[in-house]
Tab-separated table of C-alpha atoms in Angstrom:
chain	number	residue	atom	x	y	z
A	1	UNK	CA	224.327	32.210	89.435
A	2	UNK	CA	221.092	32.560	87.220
A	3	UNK	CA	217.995	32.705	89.248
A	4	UNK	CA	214.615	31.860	87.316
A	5	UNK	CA	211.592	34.307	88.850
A	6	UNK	CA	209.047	32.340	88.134
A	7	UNK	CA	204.910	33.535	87.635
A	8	UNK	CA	202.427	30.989	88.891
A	9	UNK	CA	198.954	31.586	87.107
A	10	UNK	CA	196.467	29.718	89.734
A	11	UNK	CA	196.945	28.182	93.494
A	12	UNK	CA	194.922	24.998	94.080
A	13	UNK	CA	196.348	22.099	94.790
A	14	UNK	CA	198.907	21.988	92.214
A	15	UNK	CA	200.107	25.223	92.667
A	16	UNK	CA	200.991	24.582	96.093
A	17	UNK	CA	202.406	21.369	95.158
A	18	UNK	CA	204.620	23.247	92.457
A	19	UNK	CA	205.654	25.876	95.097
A	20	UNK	CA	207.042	23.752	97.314
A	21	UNK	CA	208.828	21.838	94.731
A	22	UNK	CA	210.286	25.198	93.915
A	23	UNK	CA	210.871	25.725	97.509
A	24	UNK	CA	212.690	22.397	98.209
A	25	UNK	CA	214.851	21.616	95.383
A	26	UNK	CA	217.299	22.888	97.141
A	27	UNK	CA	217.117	20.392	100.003
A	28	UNK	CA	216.580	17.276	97.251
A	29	UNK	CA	219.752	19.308	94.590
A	30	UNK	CA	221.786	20.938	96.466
A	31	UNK	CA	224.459	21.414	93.167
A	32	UNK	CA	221.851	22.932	90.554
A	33	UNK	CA	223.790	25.492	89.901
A	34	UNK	CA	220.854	27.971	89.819
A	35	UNK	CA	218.299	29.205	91.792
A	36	UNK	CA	214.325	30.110	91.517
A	37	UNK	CA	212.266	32.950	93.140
A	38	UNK	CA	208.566	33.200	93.513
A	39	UNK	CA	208.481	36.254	91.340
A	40	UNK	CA	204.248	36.606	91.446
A	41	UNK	CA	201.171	34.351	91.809
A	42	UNK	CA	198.271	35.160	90.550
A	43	UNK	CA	194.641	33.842	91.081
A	44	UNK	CA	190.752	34.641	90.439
A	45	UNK	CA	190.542	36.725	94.430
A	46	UNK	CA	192.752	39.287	96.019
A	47	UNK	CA	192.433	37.214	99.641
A	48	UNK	CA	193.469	34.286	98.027
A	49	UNK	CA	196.397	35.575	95.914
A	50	UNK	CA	197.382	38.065	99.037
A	51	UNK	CA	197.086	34.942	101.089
A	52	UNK	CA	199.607	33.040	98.671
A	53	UNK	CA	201.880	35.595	98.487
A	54	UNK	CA	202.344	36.169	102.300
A	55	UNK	CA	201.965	32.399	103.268
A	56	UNK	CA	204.697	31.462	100.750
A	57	UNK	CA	206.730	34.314	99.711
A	58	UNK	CA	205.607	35.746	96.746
A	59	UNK	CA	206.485	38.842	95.767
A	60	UNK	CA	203.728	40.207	93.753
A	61	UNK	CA	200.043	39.004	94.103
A	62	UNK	CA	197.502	39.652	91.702
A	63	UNK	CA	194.072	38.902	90.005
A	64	UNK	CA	195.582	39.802	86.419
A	65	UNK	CA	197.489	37.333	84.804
A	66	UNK	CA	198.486	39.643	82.123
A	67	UNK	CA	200.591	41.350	85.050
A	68	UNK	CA	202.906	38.697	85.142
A	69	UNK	CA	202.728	37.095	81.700
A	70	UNK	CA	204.045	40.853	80.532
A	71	UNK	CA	206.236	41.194	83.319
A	72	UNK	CA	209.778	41.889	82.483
A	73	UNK	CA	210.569	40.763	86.478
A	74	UNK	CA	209.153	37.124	85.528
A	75	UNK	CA	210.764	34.431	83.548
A	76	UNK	CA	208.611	31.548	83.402
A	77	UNK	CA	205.153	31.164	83.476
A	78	UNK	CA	203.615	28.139	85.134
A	79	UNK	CA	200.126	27.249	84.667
A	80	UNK	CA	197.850	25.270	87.169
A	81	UNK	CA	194.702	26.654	86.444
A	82	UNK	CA	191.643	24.838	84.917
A	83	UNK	CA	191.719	23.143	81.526
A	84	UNK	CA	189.687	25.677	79.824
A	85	UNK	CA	192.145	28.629	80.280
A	86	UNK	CA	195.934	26.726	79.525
A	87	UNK	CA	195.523	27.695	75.738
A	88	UNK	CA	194.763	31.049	75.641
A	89	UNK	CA	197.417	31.800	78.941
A	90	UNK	CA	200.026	29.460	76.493
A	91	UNK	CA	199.382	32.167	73.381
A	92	UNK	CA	199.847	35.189	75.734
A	93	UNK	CA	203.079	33.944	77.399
A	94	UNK	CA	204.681	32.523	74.073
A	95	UNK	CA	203.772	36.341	72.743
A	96	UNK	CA	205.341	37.677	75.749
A	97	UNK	CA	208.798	35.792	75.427
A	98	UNK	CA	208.000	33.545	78.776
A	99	UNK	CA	209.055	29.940	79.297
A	100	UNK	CA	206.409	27.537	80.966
A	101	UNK	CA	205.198	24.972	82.982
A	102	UNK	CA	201.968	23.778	82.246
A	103	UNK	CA	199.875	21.116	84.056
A	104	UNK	CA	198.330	18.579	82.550
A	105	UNK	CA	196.124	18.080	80.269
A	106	UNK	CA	197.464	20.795	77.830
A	107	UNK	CA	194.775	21.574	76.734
A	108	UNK	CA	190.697	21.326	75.949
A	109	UNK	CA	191.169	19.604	72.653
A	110	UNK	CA	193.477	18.171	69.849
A	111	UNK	CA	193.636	21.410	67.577
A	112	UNK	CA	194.382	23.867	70.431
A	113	UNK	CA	196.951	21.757	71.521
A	114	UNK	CA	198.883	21.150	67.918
A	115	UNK	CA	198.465	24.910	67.975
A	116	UNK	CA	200.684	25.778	70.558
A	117	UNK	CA	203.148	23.173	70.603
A	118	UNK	CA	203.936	24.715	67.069
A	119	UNK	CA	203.795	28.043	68.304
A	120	UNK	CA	206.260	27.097	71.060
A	121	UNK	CA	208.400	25.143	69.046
A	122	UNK	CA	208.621	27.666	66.665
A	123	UNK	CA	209.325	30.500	69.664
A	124	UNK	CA	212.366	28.486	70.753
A	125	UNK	CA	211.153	29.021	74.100
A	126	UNK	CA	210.894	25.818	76.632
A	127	UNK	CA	207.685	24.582	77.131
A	128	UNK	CA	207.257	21.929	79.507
A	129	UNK	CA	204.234	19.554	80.715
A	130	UNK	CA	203.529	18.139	83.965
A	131	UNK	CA	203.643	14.317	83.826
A	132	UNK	CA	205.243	13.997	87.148
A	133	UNK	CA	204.331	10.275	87.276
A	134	UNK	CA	207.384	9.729	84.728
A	135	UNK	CA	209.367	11.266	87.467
A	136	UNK	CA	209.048	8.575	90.048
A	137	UNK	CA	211.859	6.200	91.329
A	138	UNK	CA	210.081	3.074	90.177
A	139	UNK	CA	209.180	4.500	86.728
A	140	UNK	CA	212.728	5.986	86.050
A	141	UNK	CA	213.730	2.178	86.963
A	142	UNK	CA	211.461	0.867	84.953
A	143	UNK	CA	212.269	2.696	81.727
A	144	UNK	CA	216.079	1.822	82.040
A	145	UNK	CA	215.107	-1.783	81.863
A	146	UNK	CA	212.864	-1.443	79.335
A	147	UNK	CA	215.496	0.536	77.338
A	148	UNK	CA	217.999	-1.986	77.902
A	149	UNK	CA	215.516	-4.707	76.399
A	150	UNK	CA	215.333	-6.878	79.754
A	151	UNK	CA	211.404	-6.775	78.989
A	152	UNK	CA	211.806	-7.937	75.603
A	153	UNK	CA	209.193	-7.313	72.822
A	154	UNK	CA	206.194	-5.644	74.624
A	155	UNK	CA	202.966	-7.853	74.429
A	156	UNK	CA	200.375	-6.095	76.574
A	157	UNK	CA	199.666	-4.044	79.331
A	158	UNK	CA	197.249	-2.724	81.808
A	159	UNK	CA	197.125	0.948	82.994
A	160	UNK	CA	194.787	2.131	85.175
A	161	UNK	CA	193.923	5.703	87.080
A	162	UNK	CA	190.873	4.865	89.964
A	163	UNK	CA	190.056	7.784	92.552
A	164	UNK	CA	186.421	7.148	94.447
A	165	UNK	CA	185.843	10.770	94.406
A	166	UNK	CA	183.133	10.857	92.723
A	167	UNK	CA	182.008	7.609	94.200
A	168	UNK	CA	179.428	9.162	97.051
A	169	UNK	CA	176.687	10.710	94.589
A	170	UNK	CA	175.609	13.018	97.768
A	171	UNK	CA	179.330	14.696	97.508
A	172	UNK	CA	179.123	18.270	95.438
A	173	UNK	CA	180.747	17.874	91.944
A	174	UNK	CA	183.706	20.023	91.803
A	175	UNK	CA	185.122	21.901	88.231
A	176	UNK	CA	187.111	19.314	87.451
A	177	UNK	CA	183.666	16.917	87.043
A	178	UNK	CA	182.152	20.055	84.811
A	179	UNK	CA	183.102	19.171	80.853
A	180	UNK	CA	181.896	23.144	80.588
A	181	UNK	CA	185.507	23.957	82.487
A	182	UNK	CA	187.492	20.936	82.476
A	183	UNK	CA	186.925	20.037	78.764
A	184	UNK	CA	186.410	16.770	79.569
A	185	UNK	CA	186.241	14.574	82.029
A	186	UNK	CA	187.979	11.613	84.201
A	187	UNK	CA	189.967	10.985	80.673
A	188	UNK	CA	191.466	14.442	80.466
A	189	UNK	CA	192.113	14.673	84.842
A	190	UNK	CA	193.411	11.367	85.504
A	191	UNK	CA	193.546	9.245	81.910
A	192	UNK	CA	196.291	11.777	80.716
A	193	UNK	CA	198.839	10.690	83.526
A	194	UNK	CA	197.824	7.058	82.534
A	195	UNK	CA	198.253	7.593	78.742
A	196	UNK	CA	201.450	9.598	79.245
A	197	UNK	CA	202.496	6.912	81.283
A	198	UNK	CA	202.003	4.091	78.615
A	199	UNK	CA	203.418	6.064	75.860
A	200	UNK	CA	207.064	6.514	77.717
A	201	UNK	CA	207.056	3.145	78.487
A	202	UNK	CA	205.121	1.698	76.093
A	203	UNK	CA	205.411	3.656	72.676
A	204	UNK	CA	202.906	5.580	70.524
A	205	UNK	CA	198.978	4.071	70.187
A	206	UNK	CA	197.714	2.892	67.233
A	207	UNK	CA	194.413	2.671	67.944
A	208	UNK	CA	191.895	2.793	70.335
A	209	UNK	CA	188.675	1.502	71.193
A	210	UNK	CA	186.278	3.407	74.043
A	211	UNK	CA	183.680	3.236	76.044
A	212	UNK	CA	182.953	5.923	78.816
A	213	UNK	CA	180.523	5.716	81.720
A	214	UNK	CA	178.545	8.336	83.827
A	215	UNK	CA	177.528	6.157	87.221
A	216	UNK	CA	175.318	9.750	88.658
A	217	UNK	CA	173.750	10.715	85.984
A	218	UNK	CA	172.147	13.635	88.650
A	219	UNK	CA	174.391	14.653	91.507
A	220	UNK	CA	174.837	18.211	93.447
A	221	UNK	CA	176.278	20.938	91.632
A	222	UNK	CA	178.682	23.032	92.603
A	223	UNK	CA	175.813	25.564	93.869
A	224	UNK	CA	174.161	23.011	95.974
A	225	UNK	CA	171.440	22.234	93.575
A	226	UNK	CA	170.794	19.547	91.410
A	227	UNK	CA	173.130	18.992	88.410
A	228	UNK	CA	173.060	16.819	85.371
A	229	UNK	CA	176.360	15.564	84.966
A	230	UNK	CA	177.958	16.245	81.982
A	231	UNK	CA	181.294	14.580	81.870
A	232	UNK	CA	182.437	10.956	82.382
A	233	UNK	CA	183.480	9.851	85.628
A	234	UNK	CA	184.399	6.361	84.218
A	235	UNK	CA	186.808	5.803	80.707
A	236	UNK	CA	187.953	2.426	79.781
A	237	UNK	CA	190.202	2.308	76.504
A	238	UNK	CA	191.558	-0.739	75.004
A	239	UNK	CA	194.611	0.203	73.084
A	240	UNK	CA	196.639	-1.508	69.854
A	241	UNK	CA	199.930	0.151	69.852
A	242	UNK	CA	202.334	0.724	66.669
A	243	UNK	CA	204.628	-1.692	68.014
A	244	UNK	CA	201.975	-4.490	67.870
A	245	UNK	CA	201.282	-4.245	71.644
A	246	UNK	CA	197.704	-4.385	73.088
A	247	UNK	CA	196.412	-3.209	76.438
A	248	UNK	CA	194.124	-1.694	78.429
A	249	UNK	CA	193.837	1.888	79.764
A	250	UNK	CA	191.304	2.656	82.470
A	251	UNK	CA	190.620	5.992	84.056
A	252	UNK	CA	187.957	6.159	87.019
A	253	UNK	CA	186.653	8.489	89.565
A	254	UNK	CA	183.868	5.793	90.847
A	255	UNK	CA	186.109	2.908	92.173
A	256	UNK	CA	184.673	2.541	95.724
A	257	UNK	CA	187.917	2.093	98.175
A	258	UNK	CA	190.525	3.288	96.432
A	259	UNK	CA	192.673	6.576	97.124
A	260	UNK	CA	195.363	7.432	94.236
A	261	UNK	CA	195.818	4.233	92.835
A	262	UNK	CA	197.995	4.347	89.920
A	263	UNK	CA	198.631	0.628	88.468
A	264	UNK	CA	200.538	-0.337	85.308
A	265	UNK	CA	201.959	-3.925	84.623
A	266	UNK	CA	203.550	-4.204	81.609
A	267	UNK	CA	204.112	-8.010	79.989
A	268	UNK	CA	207.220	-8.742	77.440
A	269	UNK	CA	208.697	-11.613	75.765
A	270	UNK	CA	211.605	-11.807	78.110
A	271	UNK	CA	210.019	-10.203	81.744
A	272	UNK	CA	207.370	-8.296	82.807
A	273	UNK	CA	207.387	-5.325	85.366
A	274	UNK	CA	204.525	-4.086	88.077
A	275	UNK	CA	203.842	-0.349	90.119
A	276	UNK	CA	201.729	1.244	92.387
A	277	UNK	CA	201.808	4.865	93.207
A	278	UNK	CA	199.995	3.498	96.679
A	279	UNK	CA	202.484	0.805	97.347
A	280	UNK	CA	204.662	3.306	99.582
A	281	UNK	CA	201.418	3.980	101.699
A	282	UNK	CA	200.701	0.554	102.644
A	283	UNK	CA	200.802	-0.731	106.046
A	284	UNK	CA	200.021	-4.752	105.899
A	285	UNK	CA	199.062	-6.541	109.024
A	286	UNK	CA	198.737	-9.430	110.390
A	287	UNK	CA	196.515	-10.401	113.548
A	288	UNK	CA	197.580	-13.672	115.175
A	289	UNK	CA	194.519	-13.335	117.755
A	290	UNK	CA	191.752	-13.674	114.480
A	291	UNK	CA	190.335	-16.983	114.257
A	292	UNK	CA	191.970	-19.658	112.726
A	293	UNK	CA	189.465	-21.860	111.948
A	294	UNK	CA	187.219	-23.233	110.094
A	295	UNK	CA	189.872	-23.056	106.769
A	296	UNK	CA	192.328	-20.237	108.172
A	297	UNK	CA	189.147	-18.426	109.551
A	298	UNK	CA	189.713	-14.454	108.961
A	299	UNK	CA	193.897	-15.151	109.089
A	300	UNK	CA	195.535	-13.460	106.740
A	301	UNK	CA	197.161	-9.915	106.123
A	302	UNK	CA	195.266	-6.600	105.818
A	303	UNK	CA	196.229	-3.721	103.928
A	304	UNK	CA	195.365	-0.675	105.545
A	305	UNK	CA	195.449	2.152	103.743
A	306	UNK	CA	197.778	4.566	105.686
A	307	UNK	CA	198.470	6.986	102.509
A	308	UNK	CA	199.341	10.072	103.276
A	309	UNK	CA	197.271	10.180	106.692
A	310	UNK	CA	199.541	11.803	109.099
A	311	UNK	CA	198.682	12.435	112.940
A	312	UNK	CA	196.959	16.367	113.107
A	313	UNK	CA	197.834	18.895	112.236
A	314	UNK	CA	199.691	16.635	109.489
A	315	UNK	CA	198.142	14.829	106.572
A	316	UNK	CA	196.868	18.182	104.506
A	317	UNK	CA	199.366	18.544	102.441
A	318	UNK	CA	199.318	17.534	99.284
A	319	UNK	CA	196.212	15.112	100.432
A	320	UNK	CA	195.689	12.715	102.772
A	321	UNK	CA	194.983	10.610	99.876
A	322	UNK	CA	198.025	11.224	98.412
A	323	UNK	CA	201.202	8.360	98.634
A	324	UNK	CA	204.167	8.781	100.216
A	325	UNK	CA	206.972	9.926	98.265
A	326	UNK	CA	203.813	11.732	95.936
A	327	UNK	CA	205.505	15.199	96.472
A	328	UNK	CA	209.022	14.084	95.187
A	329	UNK	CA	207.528	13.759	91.556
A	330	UNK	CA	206.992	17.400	91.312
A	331	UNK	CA	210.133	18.038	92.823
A	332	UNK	CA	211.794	15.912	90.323
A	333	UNK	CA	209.946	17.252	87.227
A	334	UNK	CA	210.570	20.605	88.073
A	335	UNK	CA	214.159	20.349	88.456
A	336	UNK	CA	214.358	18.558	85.073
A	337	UNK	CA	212.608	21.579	83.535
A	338	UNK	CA	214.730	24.338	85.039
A	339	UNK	CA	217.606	22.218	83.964
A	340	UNK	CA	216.618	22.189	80.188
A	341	UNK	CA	216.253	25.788	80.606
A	342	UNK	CA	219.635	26.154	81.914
A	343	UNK	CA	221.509	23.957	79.650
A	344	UNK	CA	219.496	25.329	76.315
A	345	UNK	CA	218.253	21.901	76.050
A	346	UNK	CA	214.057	21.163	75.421
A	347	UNK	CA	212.880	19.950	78.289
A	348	UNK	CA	211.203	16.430	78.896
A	349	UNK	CA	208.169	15.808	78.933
A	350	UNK	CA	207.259	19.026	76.814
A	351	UNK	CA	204.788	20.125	74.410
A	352	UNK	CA	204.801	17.656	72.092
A	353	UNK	CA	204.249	14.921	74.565
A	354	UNK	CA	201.641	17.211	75.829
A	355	UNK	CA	199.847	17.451	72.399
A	356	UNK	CA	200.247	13.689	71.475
A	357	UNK	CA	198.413	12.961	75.012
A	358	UNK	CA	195.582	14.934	73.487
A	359	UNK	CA	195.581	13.625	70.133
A	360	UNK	CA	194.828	9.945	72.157
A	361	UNK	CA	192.299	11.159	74.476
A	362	UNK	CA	190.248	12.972	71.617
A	363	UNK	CA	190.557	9.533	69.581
A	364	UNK	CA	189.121	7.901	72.688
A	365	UNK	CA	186.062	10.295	73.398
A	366	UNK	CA	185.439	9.821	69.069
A	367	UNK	CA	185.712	6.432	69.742
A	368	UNK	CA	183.375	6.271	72.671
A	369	UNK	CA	181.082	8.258	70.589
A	370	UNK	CA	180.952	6.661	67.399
A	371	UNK	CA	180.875	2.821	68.877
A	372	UNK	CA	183.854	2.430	66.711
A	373	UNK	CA	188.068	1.630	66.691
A	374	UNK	CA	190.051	5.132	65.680
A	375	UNK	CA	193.206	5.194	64.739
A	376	UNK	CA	195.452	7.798	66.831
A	377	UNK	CA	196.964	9.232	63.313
A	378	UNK	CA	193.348	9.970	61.841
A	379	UNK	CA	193.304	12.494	64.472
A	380	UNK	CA	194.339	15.615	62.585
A	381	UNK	CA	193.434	19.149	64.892
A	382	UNK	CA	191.773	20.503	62.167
């Protein structure tokens, strides 16, 4: 049985959220056929990478990516490292022969992006992206039906991304709120799900119309002092799509009481279709002893947001933020990739949905800059 070592460049969040994907597919695909091994991790200190590697079962640890990108003991590289650093990693481990797994967004812009989807395709090597919202039950679903035309023509749609994250201006910005390292800003952390998301279901944009907001202009850097901030925290997108659809697409790190909150609705000729990533984390209750009067008084159910707020020591892992059932999308999207691998097929999503998601959010932030409507296809990398 073929066993894929993989080499994970990076170990935040996502990289323990790909490790125990890797870890677990065995319990979720028992029949793969394969296997995987934690071949090396590598990240920017020795405790941390050491840490990784004994925690989890690595079996090299470094501070050198190069080490494992070069590595004949490593198969596949997968990147979860900031936005800044995916393109030059991608160039190094297409040059090296590697397959990978690269988290979202691809890359910092349009033109790096083009770049190495062409590289890639033109390595033969499998290249796939992280959407791992396409990888949920109710989206799986959801493309079947529209597949099988129970939705009809599409009309419109809303799409929309909120975190409150960056909602408490006294909160220290983090890299992913630093255009300097992230490239961008909420578009390129949480828009990219969103617009990968709408083109699956919804089909390539046309054009798009922007506006983007900063709500703390001056917050706390990452050093503790003050910080002008220099990416938006806010991007709303109104969208005409090639198959005459229009919609909305909203990305936001400022919505006040809200968790993970991914929302699409979707509107045909012939049906219509709703999600929630944070509908499996929602406990609703009702309390008979509220007053009923005057007009139902304060009768009625609550949501309470449970999420992913387990009893201690649970409820770290992935977030306490995050859904239930959040972890089986990376589980899922893994497997698919490994499976491509193994069957010579091109995985799904891969680069080219990657770069496409780029070519959109780069017509957005030229929209939001020049006031004007920009069509997707005007867009050229160049």
């Amino acid at each position: 049985m073929k066993t894929y070592r993989i080499g994970m460049i990076g170990f935040g969040s996502m990289g323990k959220a790909h490790t125990y994907a890797l870890k677990n597919l065995p319990f979720y695909y028992p029949s793969l056929g394969f296997g995987t091994e934690l071949g090396g991790v590598c990240t920017k200190t020795v405790e941390k990478a050491n840490y990784a590697s004994e925690t989890f079962g690595f079996k090299k640890a470094t501070t050198n990516e190069d080490e494992l990108i070069y590595s004949p003991d490593i198969d596949i590289i997968d990147i979860c490292t900031p936005n800044n650093l995916h393109f030059g990693t991608i160039m190094k481990a297409l040059d090296a022969g590697k397959h990978i797994y690269c988290e979202k967004p691809m890359c910092i812009s349009y033109a790096e992006a083009k770049a190495a989807k062409e590289k890639a395709e033109a390595s033969g090597l499998k290249c796939g992206m992280v959407f791992n919202n396409r990888h949920m039950a109710p989206i799986i679903r959801a493309k079947q039906l529209i597949s099988d035309g129970r939705l009809g023509r599409i009309l419109s749609f809303s799409a929309v991304y909120y975190h409150s994250s960056a909602a408490d201006v006294n909160k220290k910005a983090g890299w992913k709120q630093n255009r300097d390292i992230c490239g961008g800003g909420v578009l390129f952390v949480l828009g990219s799900h969103v617009i990968a998301l709408v083109t699956y279901l919804c089909g390539e944009t046309y054009e798009v119309s922007a506006i983007s907001q900063i709500a703390y202009p001056t917050r706390t850097g990452m050093n503790g002092e003050k910080w002008q901030t220099n990416a938006d925290e806010a991007f709303y997108m109104l969208c005409r799509m090639k198959n005459g659809a229009v919609g909305n697409i909203t990305a936001s790190k400022v919505h006040t009481g809200t968790n993970d909150d991914v929302n699409i609705e979707i509107y045909g000729e012939k049906g219509a279709i709703k999600y929630s990533l944070m509908e499996p984390g929602w406990l609703y209750f009702y309390d008979a002893e509220r007053a009923g009067e005057p007009i139902g008084g304060e009768r009625g159910f609550t949501r309470i947001e449970c999420g992913g707020r387990f009893p201690a020591p649970g409820g770290v892992f992935p977030s306490p933020k995050a859904p239930v059932g959040w972890l089986m999308g990376h589980v899922t999207s893994y497997m698919n990739f490994l499976t491509a691998i193994d069957r010579g097929e091109n995985p799904t999503p891969d680069f080219s949905d990657g770069a496409y998601v780029q070519r959109v959010m780069e017509a957005g932030y030229r929209s939001a800059e020049t006031h004007s409507f920009v069509k997707v296809d005007d867009i050229k990398g160049v």
